[in-house]
CSV table of C-alpha atoms (C1' of nucleotides) in Angstrom, one decimal:
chain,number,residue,atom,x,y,z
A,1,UNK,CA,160.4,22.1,52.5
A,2,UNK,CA,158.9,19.2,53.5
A,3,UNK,CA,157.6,15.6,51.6
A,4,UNK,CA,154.4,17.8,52.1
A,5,UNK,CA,155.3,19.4,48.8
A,6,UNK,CA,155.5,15.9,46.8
A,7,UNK,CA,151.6,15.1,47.2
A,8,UNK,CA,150.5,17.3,44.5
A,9,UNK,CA,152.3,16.8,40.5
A,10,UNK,CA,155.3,19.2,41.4
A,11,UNK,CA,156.5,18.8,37.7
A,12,UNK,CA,153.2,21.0,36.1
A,13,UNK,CA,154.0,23.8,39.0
A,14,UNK,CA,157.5,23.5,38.0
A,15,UNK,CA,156.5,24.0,34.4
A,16,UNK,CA,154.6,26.6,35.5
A,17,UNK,CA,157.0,28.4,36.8
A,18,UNK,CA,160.1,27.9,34.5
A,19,UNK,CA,157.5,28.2,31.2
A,20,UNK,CA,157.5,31.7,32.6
A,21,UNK,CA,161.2,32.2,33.1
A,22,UNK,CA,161.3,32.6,37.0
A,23,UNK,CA,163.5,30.2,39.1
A,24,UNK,CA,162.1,27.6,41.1
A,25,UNK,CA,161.8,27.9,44.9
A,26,UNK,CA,159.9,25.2,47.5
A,27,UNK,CA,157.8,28.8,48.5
A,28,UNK,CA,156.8,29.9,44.6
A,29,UNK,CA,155.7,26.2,44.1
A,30,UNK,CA,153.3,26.3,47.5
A,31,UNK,CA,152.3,29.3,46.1
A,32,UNK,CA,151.0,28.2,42.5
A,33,UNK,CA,149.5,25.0,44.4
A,34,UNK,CA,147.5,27.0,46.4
A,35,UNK,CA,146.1,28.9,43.9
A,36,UNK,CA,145.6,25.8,42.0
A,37,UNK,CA,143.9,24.0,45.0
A,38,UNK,CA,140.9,27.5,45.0
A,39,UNK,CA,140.0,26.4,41.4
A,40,UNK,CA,137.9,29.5,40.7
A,41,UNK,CA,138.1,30.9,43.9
A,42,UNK,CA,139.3,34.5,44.7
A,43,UNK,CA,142.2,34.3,47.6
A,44,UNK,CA,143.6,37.2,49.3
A,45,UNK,CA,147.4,37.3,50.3
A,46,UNK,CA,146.6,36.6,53.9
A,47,UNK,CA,143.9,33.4,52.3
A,48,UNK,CA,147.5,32.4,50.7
A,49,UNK,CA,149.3,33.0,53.6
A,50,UNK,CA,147.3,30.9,56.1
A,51,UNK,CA,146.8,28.2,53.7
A,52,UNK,CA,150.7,28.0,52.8
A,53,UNK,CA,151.4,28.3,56.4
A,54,UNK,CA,149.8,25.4,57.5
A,55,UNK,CA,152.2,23.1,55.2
A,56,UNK,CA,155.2,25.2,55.7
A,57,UNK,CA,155.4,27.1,58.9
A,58,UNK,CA,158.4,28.8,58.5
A,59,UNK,CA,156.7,30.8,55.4
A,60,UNK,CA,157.0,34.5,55.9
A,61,UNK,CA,154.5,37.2,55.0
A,62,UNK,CA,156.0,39.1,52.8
A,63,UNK,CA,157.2,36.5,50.9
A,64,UNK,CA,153.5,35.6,50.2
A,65,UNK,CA,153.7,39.3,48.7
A,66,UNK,CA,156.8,39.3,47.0
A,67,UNK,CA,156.1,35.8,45.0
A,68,UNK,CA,152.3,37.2,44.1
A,69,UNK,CA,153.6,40.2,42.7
A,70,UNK,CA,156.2,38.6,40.7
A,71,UNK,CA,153.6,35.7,39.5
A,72,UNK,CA,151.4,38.6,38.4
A,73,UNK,CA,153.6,40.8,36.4
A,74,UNK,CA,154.9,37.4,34.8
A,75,UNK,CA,150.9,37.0,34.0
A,76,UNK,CA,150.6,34.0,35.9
A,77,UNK,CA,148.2,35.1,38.5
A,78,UNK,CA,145.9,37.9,37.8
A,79,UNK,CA,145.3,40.2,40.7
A,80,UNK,CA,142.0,42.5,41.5
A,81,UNK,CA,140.7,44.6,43.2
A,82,UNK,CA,136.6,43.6,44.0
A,83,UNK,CA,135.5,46.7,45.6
A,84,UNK,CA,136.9,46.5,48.6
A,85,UNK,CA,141.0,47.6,50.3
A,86,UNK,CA,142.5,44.1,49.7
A,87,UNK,CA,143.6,42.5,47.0
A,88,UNK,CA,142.2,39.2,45.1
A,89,UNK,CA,144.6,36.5,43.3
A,90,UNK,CA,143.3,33.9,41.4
A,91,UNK,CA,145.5,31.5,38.1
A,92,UNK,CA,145.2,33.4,35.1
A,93,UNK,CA,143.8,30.9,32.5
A,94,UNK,CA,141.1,30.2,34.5
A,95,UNK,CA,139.0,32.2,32.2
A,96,UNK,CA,138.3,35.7,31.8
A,97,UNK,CA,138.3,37.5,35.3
A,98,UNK,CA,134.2,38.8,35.7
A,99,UNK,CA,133.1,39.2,39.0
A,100,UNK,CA,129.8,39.3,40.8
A,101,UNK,CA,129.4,41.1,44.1
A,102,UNK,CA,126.2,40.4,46.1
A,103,UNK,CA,126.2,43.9,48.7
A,104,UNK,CA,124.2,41.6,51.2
A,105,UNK,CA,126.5,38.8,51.6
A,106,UNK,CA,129.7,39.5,50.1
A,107,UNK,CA,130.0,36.4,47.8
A,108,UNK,CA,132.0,36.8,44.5
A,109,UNK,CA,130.4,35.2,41.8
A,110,UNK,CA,132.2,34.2,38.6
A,111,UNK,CA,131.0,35.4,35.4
A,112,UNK,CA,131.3,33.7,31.8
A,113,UNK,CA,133.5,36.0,30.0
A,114,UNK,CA,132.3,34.9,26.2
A,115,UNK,CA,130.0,38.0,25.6
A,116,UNK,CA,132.5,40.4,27.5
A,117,UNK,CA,135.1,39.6,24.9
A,118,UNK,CA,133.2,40.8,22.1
A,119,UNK,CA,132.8,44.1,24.8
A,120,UNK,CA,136.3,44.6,24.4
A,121,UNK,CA,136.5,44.2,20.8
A,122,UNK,CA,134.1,46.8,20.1
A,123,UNK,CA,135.7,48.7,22.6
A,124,UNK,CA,139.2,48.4,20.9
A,125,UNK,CA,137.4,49.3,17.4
A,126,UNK,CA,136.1,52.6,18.6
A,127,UNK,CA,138.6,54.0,20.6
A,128,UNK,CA,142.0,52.8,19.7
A,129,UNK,CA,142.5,51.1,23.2
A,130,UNK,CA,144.7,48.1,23.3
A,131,UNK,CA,142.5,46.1,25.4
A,132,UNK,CA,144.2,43.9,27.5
A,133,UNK,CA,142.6,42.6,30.8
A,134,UNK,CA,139.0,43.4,30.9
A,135,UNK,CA,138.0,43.4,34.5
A,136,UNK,CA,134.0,43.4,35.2
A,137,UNK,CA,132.6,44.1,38.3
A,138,UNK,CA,128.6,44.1,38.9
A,139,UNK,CA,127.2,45.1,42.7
A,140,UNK,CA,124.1,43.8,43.1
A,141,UNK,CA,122.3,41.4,45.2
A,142,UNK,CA,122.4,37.7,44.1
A,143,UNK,CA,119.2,35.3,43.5
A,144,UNK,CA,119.6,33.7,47.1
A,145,UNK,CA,119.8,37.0,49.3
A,146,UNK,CA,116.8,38.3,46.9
A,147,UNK,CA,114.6,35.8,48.1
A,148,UNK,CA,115.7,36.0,51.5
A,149,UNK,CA,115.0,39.5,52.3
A,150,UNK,CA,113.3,42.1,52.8
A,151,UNK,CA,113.9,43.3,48.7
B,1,UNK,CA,133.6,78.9,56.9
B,2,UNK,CA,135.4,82.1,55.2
B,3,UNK,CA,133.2,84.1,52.5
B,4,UNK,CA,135.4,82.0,49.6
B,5,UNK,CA,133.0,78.9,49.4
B,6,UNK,CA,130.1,82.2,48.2
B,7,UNK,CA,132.3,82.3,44.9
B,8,UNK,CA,129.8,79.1,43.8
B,9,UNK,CA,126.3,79.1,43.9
B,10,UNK,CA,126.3,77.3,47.6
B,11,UNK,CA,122.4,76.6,46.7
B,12,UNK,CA,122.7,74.0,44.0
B,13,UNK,CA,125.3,72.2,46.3
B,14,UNK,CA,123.1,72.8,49.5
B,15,UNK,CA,120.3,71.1,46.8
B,16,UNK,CA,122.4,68.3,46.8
B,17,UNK,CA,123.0,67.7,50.1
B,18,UNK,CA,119.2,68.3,51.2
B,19,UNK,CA,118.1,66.0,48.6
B,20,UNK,CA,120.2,63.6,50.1
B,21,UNK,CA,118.4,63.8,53.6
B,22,UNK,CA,122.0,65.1,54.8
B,23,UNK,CA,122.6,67.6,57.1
B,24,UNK,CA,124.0,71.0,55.6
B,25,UNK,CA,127.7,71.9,56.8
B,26,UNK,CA,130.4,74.0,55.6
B,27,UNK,CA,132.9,71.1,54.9
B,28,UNK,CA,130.6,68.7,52.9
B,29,UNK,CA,129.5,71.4,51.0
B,30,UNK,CA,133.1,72.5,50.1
B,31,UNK,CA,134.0,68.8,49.4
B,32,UNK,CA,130.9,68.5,47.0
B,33,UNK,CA,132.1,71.7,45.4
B,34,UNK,CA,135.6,70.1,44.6
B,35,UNK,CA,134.2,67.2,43.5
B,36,UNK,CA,132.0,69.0,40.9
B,37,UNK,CA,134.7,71.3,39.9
B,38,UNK,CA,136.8,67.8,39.3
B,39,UNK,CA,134.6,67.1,36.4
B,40,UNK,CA,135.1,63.5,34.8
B,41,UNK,CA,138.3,63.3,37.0
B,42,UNK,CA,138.4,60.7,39.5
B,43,UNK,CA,139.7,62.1,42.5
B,44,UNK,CA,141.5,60.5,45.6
B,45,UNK,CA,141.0,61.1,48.8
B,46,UNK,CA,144.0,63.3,49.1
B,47,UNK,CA,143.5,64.9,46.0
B,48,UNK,CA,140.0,66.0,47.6
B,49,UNK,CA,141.7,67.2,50.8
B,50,UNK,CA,144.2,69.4,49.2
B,51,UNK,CA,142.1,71.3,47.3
B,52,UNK,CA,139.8,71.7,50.1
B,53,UNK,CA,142.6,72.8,52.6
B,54,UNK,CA,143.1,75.5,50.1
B,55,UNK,CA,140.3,77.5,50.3
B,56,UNK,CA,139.7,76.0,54.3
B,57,UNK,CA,142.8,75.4,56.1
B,58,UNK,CA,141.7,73.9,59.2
B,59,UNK,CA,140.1,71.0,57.0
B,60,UNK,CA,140.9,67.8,58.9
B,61,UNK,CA,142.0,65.0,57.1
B,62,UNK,CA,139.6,62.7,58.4
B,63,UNK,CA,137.1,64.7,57.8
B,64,UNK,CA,137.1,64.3,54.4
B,65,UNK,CA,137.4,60.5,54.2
B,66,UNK,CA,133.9,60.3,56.5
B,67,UNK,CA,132.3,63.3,54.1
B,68,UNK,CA,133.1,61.2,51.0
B,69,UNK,CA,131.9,57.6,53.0
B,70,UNK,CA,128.9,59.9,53.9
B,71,UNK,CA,128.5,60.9,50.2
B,72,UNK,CA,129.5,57.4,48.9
B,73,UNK,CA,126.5,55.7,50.9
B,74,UNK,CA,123.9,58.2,50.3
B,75,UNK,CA,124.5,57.6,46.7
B,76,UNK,CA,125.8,61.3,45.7
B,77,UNK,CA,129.0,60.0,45.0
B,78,UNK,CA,130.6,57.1,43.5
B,79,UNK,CA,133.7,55.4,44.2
B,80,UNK,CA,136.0,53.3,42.5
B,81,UNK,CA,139.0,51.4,43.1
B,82,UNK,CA,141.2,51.8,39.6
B,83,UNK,CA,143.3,48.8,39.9
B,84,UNK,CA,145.6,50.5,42.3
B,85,UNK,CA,145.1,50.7,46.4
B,86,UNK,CA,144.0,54.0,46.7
B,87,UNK,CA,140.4,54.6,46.0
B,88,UNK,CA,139.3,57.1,43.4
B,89,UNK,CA,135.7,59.4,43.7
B,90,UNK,CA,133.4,61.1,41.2
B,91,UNK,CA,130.2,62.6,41.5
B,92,UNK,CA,127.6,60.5,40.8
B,93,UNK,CA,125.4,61.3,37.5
B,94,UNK,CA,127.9,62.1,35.5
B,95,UNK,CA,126.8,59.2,33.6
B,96,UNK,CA,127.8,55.5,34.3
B,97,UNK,CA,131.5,54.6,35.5
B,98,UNK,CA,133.5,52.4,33.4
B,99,UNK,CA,137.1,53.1,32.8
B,100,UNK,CA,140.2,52.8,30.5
B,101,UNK,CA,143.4,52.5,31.8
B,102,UNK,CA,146.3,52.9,30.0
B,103,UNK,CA,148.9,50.5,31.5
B,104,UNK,CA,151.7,52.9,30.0
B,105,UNK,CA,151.1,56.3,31.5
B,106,UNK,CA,148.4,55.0,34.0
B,107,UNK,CA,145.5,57.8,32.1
B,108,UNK,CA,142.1,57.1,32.8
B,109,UNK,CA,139.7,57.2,30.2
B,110,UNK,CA,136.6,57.2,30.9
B,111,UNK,CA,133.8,55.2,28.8
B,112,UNK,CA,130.5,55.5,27.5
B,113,UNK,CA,128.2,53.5,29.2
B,114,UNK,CA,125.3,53.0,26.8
B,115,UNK,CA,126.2,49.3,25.7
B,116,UNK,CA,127.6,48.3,28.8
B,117,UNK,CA,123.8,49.2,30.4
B,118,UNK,CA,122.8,46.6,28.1
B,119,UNK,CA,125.0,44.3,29.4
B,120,UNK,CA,124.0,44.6,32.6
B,121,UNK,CA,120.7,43.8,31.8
B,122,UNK,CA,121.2,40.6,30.1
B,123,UNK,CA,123.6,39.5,33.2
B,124,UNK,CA,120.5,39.9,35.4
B,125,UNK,CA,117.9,37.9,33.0
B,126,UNK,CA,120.5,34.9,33.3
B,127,UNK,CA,121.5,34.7,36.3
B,128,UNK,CA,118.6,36.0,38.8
B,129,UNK,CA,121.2,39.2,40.2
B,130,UNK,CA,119.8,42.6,41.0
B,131,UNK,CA,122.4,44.3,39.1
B,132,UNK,CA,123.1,47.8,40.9
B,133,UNK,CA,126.6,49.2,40.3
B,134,UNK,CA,128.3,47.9,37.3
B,135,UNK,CA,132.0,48.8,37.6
B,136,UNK,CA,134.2,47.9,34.1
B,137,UNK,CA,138.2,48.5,34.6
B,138,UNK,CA,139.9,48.2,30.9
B,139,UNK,CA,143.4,48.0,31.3
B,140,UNK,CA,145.4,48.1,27.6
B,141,UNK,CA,147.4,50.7,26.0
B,142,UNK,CA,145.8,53.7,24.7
B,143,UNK,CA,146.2,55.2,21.1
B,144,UNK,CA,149.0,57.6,22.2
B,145,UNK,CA,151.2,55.2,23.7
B,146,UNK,CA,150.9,52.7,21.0
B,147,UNK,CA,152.2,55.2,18.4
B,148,UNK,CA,154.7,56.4,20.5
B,149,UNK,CA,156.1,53.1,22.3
B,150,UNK,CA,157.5,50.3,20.7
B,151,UNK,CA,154.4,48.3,20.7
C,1,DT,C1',180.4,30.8,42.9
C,2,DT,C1',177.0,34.2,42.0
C,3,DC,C1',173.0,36.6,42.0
C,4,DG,C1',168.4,36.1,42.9
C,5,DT,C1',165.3,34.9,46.9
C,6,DT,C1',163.8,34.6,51.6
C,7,DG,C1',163.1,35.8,56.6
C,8,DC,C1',162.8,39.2,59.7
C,9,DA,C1',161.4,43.4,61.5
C,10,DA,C1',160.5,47.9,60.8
C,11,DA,C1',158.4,51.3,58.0
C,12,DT,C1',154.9,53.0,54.9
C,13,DG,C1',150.6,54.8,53.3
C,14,DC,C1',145.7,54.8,53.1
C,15,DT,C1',142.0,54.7,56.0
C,16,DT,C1',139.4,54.3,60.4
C,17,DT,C1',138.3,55.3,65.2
C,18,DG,C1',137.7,57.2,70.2
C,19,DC,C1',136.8,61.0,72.4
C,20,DA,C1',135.9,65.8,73.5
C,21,DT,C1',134.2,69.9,71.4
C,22,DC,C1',131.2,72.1,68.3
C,23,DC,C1',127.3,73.4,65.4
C,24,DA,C1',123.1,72.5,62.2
C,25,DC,C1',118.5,71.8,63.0
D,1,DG,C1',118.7,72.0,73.5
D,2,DT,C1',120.2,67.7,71.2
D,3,DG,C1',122.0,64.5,68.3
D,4,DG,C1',124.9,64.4,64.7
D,5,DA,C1',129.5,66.4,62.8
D,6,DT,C1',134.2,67.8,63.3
D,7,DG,C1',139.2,68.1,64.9
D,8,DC,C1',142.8,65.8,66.8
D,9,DA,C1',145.7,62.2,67.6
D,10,DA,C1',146.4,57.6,67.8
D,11,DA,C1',145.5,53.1,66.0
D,12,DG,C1',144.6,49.7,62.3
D,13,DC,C1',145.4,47.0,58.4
D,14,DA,C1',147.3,45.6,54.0
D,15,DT,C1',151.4,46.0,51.8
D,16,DT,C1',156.4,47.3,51.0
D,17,DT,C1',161.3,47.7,52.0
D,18,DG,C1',166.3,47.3,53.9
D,19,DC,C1',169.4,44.2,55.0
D,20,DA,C1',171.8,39.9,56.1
D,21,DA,C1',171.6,35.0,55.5
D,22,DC,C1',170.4,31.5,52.2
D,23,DG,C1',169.9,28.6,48.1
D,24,DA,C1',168.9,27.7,42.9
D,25,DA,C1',171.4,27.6,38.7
DNA sequence: TTCGTTGCAAATGCTTTGCATCCAC
DNA sequence: GTGGATGCAAAGCATTTGCAACGAA
């Protein structure tokens, strides 16, 4: 690792990471900054990668892989799957995870998750489903390619 | 083609293709014909192809994954990605697609759509998106692995 | 010191593609 | 007859894995 690492508050990533028993390692750290640094923005393992990369060259692939799969079965970072082959990673706590797809231009829109709680609370009521992660996804076409087009 | 695929009334699937605007073969119609005798299962790719290789051994493999693109885009079939990598298929129409998974013994459930078409609705009056395909992934712990599990 | 973690490289698994042949229309 | 559909085989891409070296606790 470099003094690259220092710019950011290491001690929250470290608390991060040790509030959810793992061990701390310079790569899980870049790792949980990176997702930090997207905010509400929906990265892919190779968005990680490249990003990550570019501070630490020696970082290796699969590690990317290996540290977001054991950030997301520690709940840390919620992984999904919006439509398409790869995989999305964003912070858990960063709301509930509602996703809009626009089918003309790809964008992910994030959507408020208060009125999709009380969805799985009825949900839960009726069928005797633990509800745990809701995951919404609505295809459509968003406001700005509406008005573009042809539709 | 052997005489097998005459065991279903070929017309209501040939219906289905027509309606489409797709062109009539043996292999989309035995693909449509395993997807209807599916049911409410979702079915993978491979799932489709073994069945089909069954009563049509020369089915190709690839074959099947451009049949059910084919299908996907012309609307006749719907399909999902259930949290895993592999992507699931259903025919379309048999009512809207919205799905409980058990995190325990990975069953899909499916669920009624009716208030979930409301939602969609009120997403769209908010924030200007032509909502099309709204896909809802529940992941929780379903009434029989509650009572039995330690949970 | 010890066991978990990482790097490397090869493998895996689902899916797609190029091209020649074939067939629905 | 013609353009689209299929079979075959090979490639593509995201992801996983085995193993040896390394490092956090």
């Amino acid at each position: 690792m470099t003094e690259q690492a220092a710019r950011r508050p290491a001690t929250q990533v470290t608390a991060v990471l040790r509030s959810a028993g793992l061990r701390v390692t310079p790569q899980r750290q870049l790792v949980v900054e990176v997702l930090q640094g997207a905010g509400a923005r929906h990265l892919t393992a190779e968005d990680v990668y490249r990003e990550v990369s570019e501070r630490y060259p020696g970082f290796n692939r699969s590690t990317v892989y290996r540290v977001l799969d054991l950030l997301t079965s520690s709940g840390v970072v919620s992984q999904h799957r919006l439509g398409g082959s790869v995989a999305h990673f964003e912070l858990t706590g960063a709301g509930v995870h509602h996703h809009l797809i626009c089918v003309d231009c790809q964008h992910v829109f994030d959507l408020d998750g208060a009125e999709l709680r009380e969805l799985g609370r009825r949900v839960q009521r009726r069928t005797g489903f633990a509800v745990g992660q809701v995951a919404v996804t609505i295809e459509g076409r968003c406001a700005a390619c509406r008005s573009g087009a042809s539709g």
